[in-house]
Amino acid sequence: MKYIKYILAGILFGIVMVKAETISWFRIYEMFQFDAFHMYGIIGSTVVIGIIGTYLLKKNKVKNIYGEPIEFAPKNFSVARYLIGGIIFGLGWALVGACPGPMFVLLGTGFLPILIVIFGALVGTFLYGALKSRLPH
Amino acid sequence: MINFLLEPWPWYVAGPIISIVMFLLIYFGGSFGMSSNLRTMCSIGGAGKFVDFFKIDWKSQLWNLAFVLGSIIGGFIAYKFMTPDVSIQLSEATISKLSELGFTNPGSQYLPEEIFGMEQITSISGLAILLIGGILVGFGTRYAGGCTSGHAISGLSNLQLPSLIAVVGFFIGGLLMVHIIFPFIY
């Protein structure tokens, strides 16, 4: 039963991804062409509200639904890891027009060829795990 | 209200809802990061037998898989019942660029036939594009430690410099693909 709330949050996420067309390959292409404000408006407004909300959660020491303090773990600093990893991700994102969230939302809409992309993403994740110790971090 | 539910949602509606989703997950004791699920799925599939990176307590990640399940259901609901018109109102500039690349009727549906159509997924080159794209996303996101949700949204909301570097990387990669590599593929 405790998982129902996560499923409901996921349903809201899936609906907004479809309704704002962020799962469309075309919207990602358009974003990387700087031809429309749509995607920038979505990410930008999410981040602005996110910054304010995160600040308020920290400032007021808000506890989560289980009564535990909400913690925001800082990320370890590195340039190589985030830049190289980010570039590889960006190449794939633009090629198939889907990042890990929209991939699953697209599955729900019934575009079954996205299963090939999801399979590829699992293979890529596995390859990273296998090669991790040899990569600059 | 009904009209609003059936029409495409503008950015100023979508953005705040996505931030609500992020805060709901934080309030529920989790965090907003979709790509972690790929690692969890590898672990459940037995990848831990071969690679230590996947020896994790995946049961502690089930809440995130529940979120994935919800997003699949949400996608189904929104596409089947809330999207009577599946065309995308792309900008004129994008339509003309894609037409030049040889795409027919850009934006007439969510995904282009030229990449996701039957003819493509049954050809070696078409299959390779989807598979390679997926591998790049999976590999890159784990290497960078997050994707659009984990870095661009959660990380930037927490003013994390590493996330900003990752997002700059996302854009370098995306711009390279669309402007330099696409003309060789299409």
Short mmCIF file of C-alpha atoms in Angstrom, two decimals:
data_model
loop_
_atom_site.label_atom_id
_atom_site.label_comp_id
_atom_site.label_asym_id
_atom_site.label_seq_id
_atom_site.Cartn_x
_atom_site.Cartn_y
_atom_site.Cartn_z
CA MET A 1 0.00 0.00 0.00
CA LYS A 2 2.85 2.36 0.79
CA TYR A 3 3.76 2.40 -2.92
CA ILE A 4 0.44 3.85 -4.07
CA LYS A 5 1.53 7.44 -3.41
CA TYR A 6 4.56 7.00 -5.67
CA ILE A 7 2.37 5.50 -8.39
CA LEU A 8 0.01 8.49 -8.14
CA ALA A 9 2.93 10.94 -8.38
CA GLY A 10 4.11 8.97 -11.42
CA ILE A 11 0.68 9.22 -13.05
CA LEU A 12 0.76 13.01 -12.63
CA PHE A 13 4.27 13.05 -14.13
CA GLY A 14 3.24 10.85 -17.09
CA ILE A 15 0.21 13.05 -17.81
CA VAL A 16 2.17 16.31 -17.76
CA MET A 17 4.91 14.81 -19.97
CA VAL A 18 2.32 13.91 -22.61
CA LYS A 19 0.24 17.09 -22.31
CA ALA A 20 3.29 19.38 -22.55
CA GLU A 21 4.59 17.30 -25.49
CA THR A 22 7.99 16.88 -23.82
CA ILE A 23 7.93 13.20 -24.84
CA SER A 24 7.92 14.27 -28.49
CA TRP A 25 11.15 13.76 -30.43
CA PHE A 26 10.22 16.91 -32.36
CA ARG A 27 10.19 19.11 -29.23
CA ILE A 28 13.72 17.97 -28.32
CA TYR A 29 14.96 18.69 -31.83
CA GLU A 30 13.29 22.11 -31.73
CA MET A 31 14.95 22.83 -28.38
CA PHE A 32 18.42 22.04 -29.70
CA GLN A 33 17.68 24.29 -32.69
CA PHE A 34 16.68 27.15 -30.32
CA ASP A 35 13.54 27.54 -32.45
CA ALA A 36 11.00 27.70 -29.63
CA PHE A 37 10.82 28.79 -26.01
CA HIS A 38 8.56 25.88 -25.00
CA MET A 39 11.14 23.45 -23.54
CA TYR A 40 13.22 26.25 -21.99
CA GLY A 41 10.09 27.64 -20.36
CA ILE A 42 9.24 24.24 -18.90
CA ILE A 43 12.73 23.44 -17.56
CA GLY A 44 13.33 27.05 -16.50
CA SER A 45 10.07 27.48 -14.57
CA THR A 46 10.50 24.07 -12.94
CA VAL A 47 13.99 25.04 -11.76
CA VAL A 48 12.96 28.51 -10.50
CA ILE A 49 10.13 27.02 -8.43
CA GLY A 50 12.47 24.19 -7.44
CA ILE A 51 15.13 26.59 -6.14
CA ILE A 52 12.61 28.54 -4.06
CA GLY A 53 10.96 25.39 -2.71
CA THR A 54 14.23 23.65 -1.91
CA TYR A 55 15.44 26.77 -0.07
CA LEU A 56 12.23 26.91 1.97
CA LEU A 57 12.36 23.19 2.80
CA LYS A 58 15.91 23.58 4.11
CA LYS A 59 15.26 26.84 5.93
CA ASN A 60 12.20 25.52 7.75
CA LYS A 61 13.76 22.08 8.35
CA VAL A 62 10.66 20.40 6.95
CA LYS A 63 10.23 16.70 7.72
CA ASN A 64 9.00 14.15 5.21
CA ILE A 65 5.85 12.04 5.43
CA TYR A 66 7.70 9.52 7.64
CA GLY A 67 8.72 12.25 10.08
CA GLU A 68 12.37 12.12 9.01
CA PRO A 69 14.36 15.29 8.25
CA ILE A 70 14.60 15.96 4.50
CA GLU A 71 18.22 15.73 3.40
CA PHE A 72 19.74 17.07 0.20
CA ALA A 73 22.98 15.18 -0.38
CA PRO A 74 25.56 17.41 -2.06
CA LYS A 75 27.18 15.91 -5.16
CA ASN A 76 30.92 15.19 -5.18
CA PHE A 77 32.81 17.73 -7.22
CA SER A 78 34.44 16.70 -10.50
CA VAL A 79 34.54 18.16 -13.98
CA ALA A 80 35.47 15.18 -16.18
CA ARG A 81 32.71 12.95 -14.93
CA TYR A 82 29.86 15.43 -15.35
CA LEU A 83 31.11 16.98 -18.57
CA ILE A 84 32.02 13.78 -20.46
CA GLY A 85 29.07 11.85 -19.08
CA GLY A 86 26.82 14.80 -19.85
CA ILE A 87 28.03 15.08 -23.45
CA ILE A 88 27.48 11.34 -24.06
CA PHE A 89 23.99 11.66 -22.58
CA GLY A 90 23.24 14.73 -24.70
CA LEU A 91 24.25 12.94 -27.92
CA GLY A 92 21.81 10.14 -27.15
CA TRP A 93 19.06 12.49 -25.94
CA ALA A 94 19.08 14.42 -29.21
CA LEU A 95 19.36 11.26 -31.35
CA VAL A 96 16.33 9.41 -29.94
CA GLY A 97 14.58 12.47 -28.50
CA ALA A 98 13.94 10.84 -25.15
CA CYS A 99 15.64 10.84 -21.76
CA PRO A 100 14.99 8.22 -19.07
CA GLY A 101 11.65 9.68 -17.89
CA PRO A 102 9.93 10.18 -21.24
CA MET A 103 11.12 6.73 -22.42
CA PHE A 104 8.75 5.08 -19.96
CA VAL A 105 5.96 7.58 -20.55
CA LEU A 106 6.22 6.82 -24.28
CA LEU A 107 5.89 3.13 -23.51
CA GLY A 108 2.59 3.94 -21.82
CA THR A 109 1.33 5.86 -24.86
CA GLY A 110 1.84 2.70 -26.90
CA PHE A 111 4.84 3.63 -29.07
CA LEU A 112 6.38 0.17 -28.78
CA PRO A 113 9.60 0.88 -30.78
CA ILE A 114 10.70 2.83 -27.69
CA LEU A 115 11.36 -0.59 -26.13
CA ILE A 116 14.48 -0.77 -28.31
CA VAL A 117 15.65 2.53 -26.81
CA ILE A 118 14.88 1.34 -23.26
CA PHE A 119 16.79 -1.89 -23.94
CA GLY A 120 19.71 0.20 -25.23
CA ALA A 121 19.61 2.38 -22.12
CA LEU A 122 19.81 -0.72 -19.92
CA VAL A 123 22.76 -1.99 -21.98
CA GLY A 124 24.44 1.42 -21.66
CA THR A 125 23.89 1.45 -17.90
CA PHE A 126 25.39 -2.04 -17.67
CA LEU A 127 28.39 -1.01 -19.80
CA TYR A 128 29.04 1.95 -17.49
CA GLY A 129 28.96 -0.35 -14.47
CA ALA A 130 31.39 -2.72 -16.15
CA LEU A 131 33.80 0.02 -17.26
CA LYS A 132 33.43 2.34 -14.26
CA SER A 133 36.86 1.68 -12.72
CA ARG A 134 38.63 2.54 -16.01
CA LEU A 135 36.87 5.87 -16.62
CA PRO A 136 38.05 9.27 -15.34
CA HIS A 137 35.79 10.45 -12.52
CA MET B 1 -11.97 22.86 -17.77
CA ILE B 2 -12.64 20.03 -20.21
CA ASN B 3 -11.11 22.12 -22.97
CA PHE B 4 -8.03 22.74 -20.86
CA LEU B 5 -7.60 19.02 -20.23
CA LEU B 6 -7.83 18.22 -23.93
CA GLU B 7 -5.60 20.96 -25.31
CA PRO B 8 -1.78 20.94 -25.17
CA TRP B 9 -0.48 22.44 -21.93
CA PRO B 10 1.72 25.54 -22.17
CA TRP B 11 5.11 25.68 -20.43
CA TYR B 12 3.83 27.78 -17.53
CA VAL B 13 1.39 25.03 -16.63
CA ALA B 14 3.79 22.13 -17.19
CA GLY B 15 6.80 23.58 -15.33
CA PRO B 16 5.01 24.16 -12.00
CA ILE B 17 3.39 20.70 -12.17
CA ILE B 18 6.79 19.05 -12.70
CA SER B 19 8.16 20.91 -9.69
CA ILE B 20 5.15 19.68 -7.68
CA VAL B 21 6.03 16.12 -8.75
CA MET B 22 9.61 16.68 -7.55
CA PHE B 23 8.46 18.01 -4.17
CA LEU B 24 5.94 15.19 -3.77
CA LEU B 25 8.73 12.65 -4.23
CA ILE B 26 10.94 14.51 -1.75
CA TYR B 27 8.07 14.68 0.74
CA PHE B 28 7.45 10.96 0.24
CA GLY B 29 11.03 10.26 1.32
CA GLY B 30 12.51 9.84 -2.17
CA SER B 31 13.95 12.15 -4.78
CA PHE B 32 13.27 13.03 -8.42
CA GLY B 33 15.74 11.05 -10.55
CA MET B 34 14.53 8.75 -13.29
CA SER B 35 17.80 7.25 -14.48
CA SER B 36 18.52 5.48 -11.17
CA ASN B 37 15.75 3.11 -12.19
CA LEU B 38 17.87 1.81 -15.06
CA ARG B 39 20.52 0.70 -12.55
CA THR B 40 17.85 -0.85 -10.33
CA MET B 41 16.44 -2.76 -13.32
CA CYS B 42 19.92 -4.07 -14.19
CA SER B 43 20.31 -5.21 -10.58
CA ILE B 44 16.96 -6.98 -10.57
CA GLY B 45 17.93 -8.63 -13.86
CA GLY B 46 20.98 -10.16 -12.18
CA ALA B 47 23.73 -7.75 -13.34
CA GLY B 48 25.20 -7.92 -9.83
CA LYS B 49 26.48 -11.42 -10.64
CA PHE B 50 28.88 -9.89 -13.16
CA VAL B 51 29.54 -6.34 -12.00
CA ASP B 52 29.79 -5.09 -8.41
CA PHE B 53 28.22 -1.75 -9.37
CA PHE B 54 24.89 -3.57 -9.53
CA LYS B 55 25.19 -5.29 -6.14
CA ILE B 56 22.74 -2.95 -4.48
CA ASP B 57 19.78 -3.42 -2.21
CA TRP B 58 17.27 -2.90 -5.00
CA LYS B 59 14.33 -3.42 -2.68
CA SER B 60 15.10 0.01 -1.20
CA GLN B 61 14.55 1.45 -4.70
CA LEU B 62 11.13 -0.07 -5.30
CA TRP B 63 9.44 3.25 -4.53
CA ASN B 64 11.14 4.70 -7.64
CA LEU B 65 10.02 1.75 -9.80
CA ALA B 66 6.49 2.41 -8.49
CA PHE B 67 6.93 5.98 -9.78
CA VAL B 68 8.00 4.57 -13.19
CA LEU B 69 4.92 2.34 -13.24
CA GLY B 70 2.80 5.41 -12.51
CA SER B 71 4.43 7.38 -15.31
CA ILE B 72 3.63 4.57 -17.78
CA ILE B 73 -0.01 4.60 -16.60
CA GLY B 74 -0.08 8.41 -16.78
CA GLY B 75 1.28 8.29 -20.32
CA PHE B 76 -1.45 5.85 -21.28
CA ILE B 77 -4.24 7.91 -19.69
CA ALA B 78 -3.08 11.22 -21.14
CA TYR B 79 -2.45 9.91 -24.64
CA LYS B 80 -5.60 7.77 -24.95
CA PHE B 81 -8.10 10.05 -23.25
CA MET B 82 -6.67 13.58 -23.13
CA THR B 83 -5.03 13.98 -26.53
CA PRO B 84 -7.69 14.12 -29.27
CA ASP B 85 -5.22 15.91 -31.57
CA VAL B 86 -1.80 14.22 -31.66
CA SER B 87 -0.13 16.86 -33.84
CA ILE B 88 2.61 19.07 -32.38
CA GLN B 89 2.48 22.80 -33.09
CA LEU B 90 6.15 23.15 -34.01
CA SER B 91 7.75 26.43 -34.95
CA GLU B 92 7.93 27.23 -38.67
CA ALA B 93 11.73 27.24 -38.52
CA THR B 94 11.88 23.70 -37.15
CA ILE B 95 9.37 22.44 -39.71
CA SER B 96 11.38 23.83 -42.59
CA LYS B 97 14.70 22.47 -41.22
CA LEU B 98 13.23 18.99 -40.81
CA SER B 99 11.63 19.12 -44.24
CA GLU B 100 15.04 19.91 -45.70
CA LEU B 101 16.46 16.85 -43.91
CA GLY B 102 13.79 14.78 -45.64
CA PHE B 103 11.21 14.40 -42.86
CA THR B 104 7.64 14.32 -44.17
CA ASN B 105 4.96 16.26 -42.25
CA PRO B 106 7.11 17.14 -39.21
CA GLY B 107 4.98 17.35 -36.08
CA SER B 108 1.94 15.53 -37.49
CA GLN B 109 2.37 13.05 -34.63
CA TYR B 110 4.46 12.76 -31.46
CA LEU B 111 7.28 10.69 -32.97
CA PRO B 112 8.70 10.83 -36.53
CA GLU B 113 8.04 7.89 -38.85
CA GLU B 114 11.57 8.41 -40.16
CA ILE B 115 13.01 7.17 -36.84
CA PHE B 116 10.32 5.11 -35.11
CA GLY B 117 8.32 3.81 -38.12
CA MET B 118 7.91 0.12 -38.99
CA GLU B 119 10.26 0.43 -41.95
CA GLN B 120 12.98 1.88 -39.70
CA ILE B 121 12.79 -0.58 -36.82
CA THR B 122 12.96 -3.53 -39.21
CA SER B 123 16.11 -2.26 -40.94
CA ILE B 124 19.65 -2.65 -39.58
CA SER B 125 20.44 1.07 -39.76
CA GLY B 126 17.13 2.14 -38.22
CA LEU B 127 17.50 -0.38 -35.43
CA ALA B 128 21.10 0.72 -34.84
CA ILE B 129 20.07 4.37 -34.40
CA LEU B 130 17.54 3.53 -31.67
CA LEU B 131 19.88 1.09 -29.96
CA ILE B 132 22.93 3.38 -30.08
CA GLY B 133 20.85 6.34 -28.91
CA GLY B 134 19.60 4.29 -25.98
CA ILE B 135 23.11 3.09 -25.10
CA LEU B 136 24.43 6.67 -25.16
CA VAL B 137 21.62 7.82 -22.86
CA GLY B 138 22.09 4.92 -20.45
CA PHE B 139 25.87 5.10 -20.36
CA GLY B 140 26.05 8.90 -20.25
CA THR B 141 23.45 9.36 -17.56
CA ARG B 142 25.11 6.87 -15.20
CA TYR B 143 28.55 8.32 -15.91
CA ALA B 144 27.25 11.83 -15.21
CA GLY B 145 25.31 10.54 -12.20
CA GLY B 146 21.93 11.77 -13.36
CA CYS B 147 19.72 12.80 -16.26
CA THR B 148 17.33 15.68 -16.96
CA SER B 149 15.37 15.01 -13.77
CA GLY B 150 18.32 14.29 -11.46
CA HIS B 151 20.64 17.04 -12.68
CA ALA B 152 18.75 19.68 -14.70
CA ILE B 153 15.81 19.77 -12.29
CA SER B 154 16.70 18.31 -8.86
CA GLY B 155 20.40 19.27 -8.95
CA LEU B 156 19.92 22.83 -10.23
CA SER B 157 17.07 23.34 -7.73
CA ASN B 158 19.63 22.53 -5.01
CA LEU B 159 22.18 24.87 -6.66
CA GLN B 160 24.67 22.05 -7.30
CA LEU B 161 27.61 23.12 -9.46
CA PRO B 162 28.20 19.52 -10.66
CA SER B 163 24.65 19.52 -12.02
CA LEU B 164 25.31 22.73 -13.91
CA ILE B 165 28.42 21.15 -15.47
CA ALA B 166 26.35 18.09 -16.41
CA VAL B 167 23.64 20.26 -17.99
CA VAL B 168 26.28 22.15 -20.01
CA GLY B 169 27.46 18.70 -21.13
CA PHE B 170 23.90 17.68 -22.09
CA PHE B 171 23.70 20.74 -24.32
CA ILE B 172 27.13 20.30 -25.89
CA GLY B 173 26.17 16.71 -26.76
CA GLY B 174 22.71 17.63 -28.00
CA LEU B 175 23.94 20.52 -30.14
CA LEU B 176 26.71 18.36 -31.63
CA MET B 177 24.18 15.69 -32.55
CA VAL B 178 21.56 17.98 -34.06
CA HIS B 179 23.86 20.42 -35.88
CA ILE B 180 26.96 18.38 -36.80
CA ILE B 181 25.98 14.69 -36.87
CA PHE B 182 22.35 14.81 -38.14
CA PRO B 183 23.35 16.05 -41.62
CA PHE B 184 25.43 12.86 -41.97
CA ILE B 185 22.59 10.57 -40.84
CA TYR B 186 19.63 12.15 -42.65
#
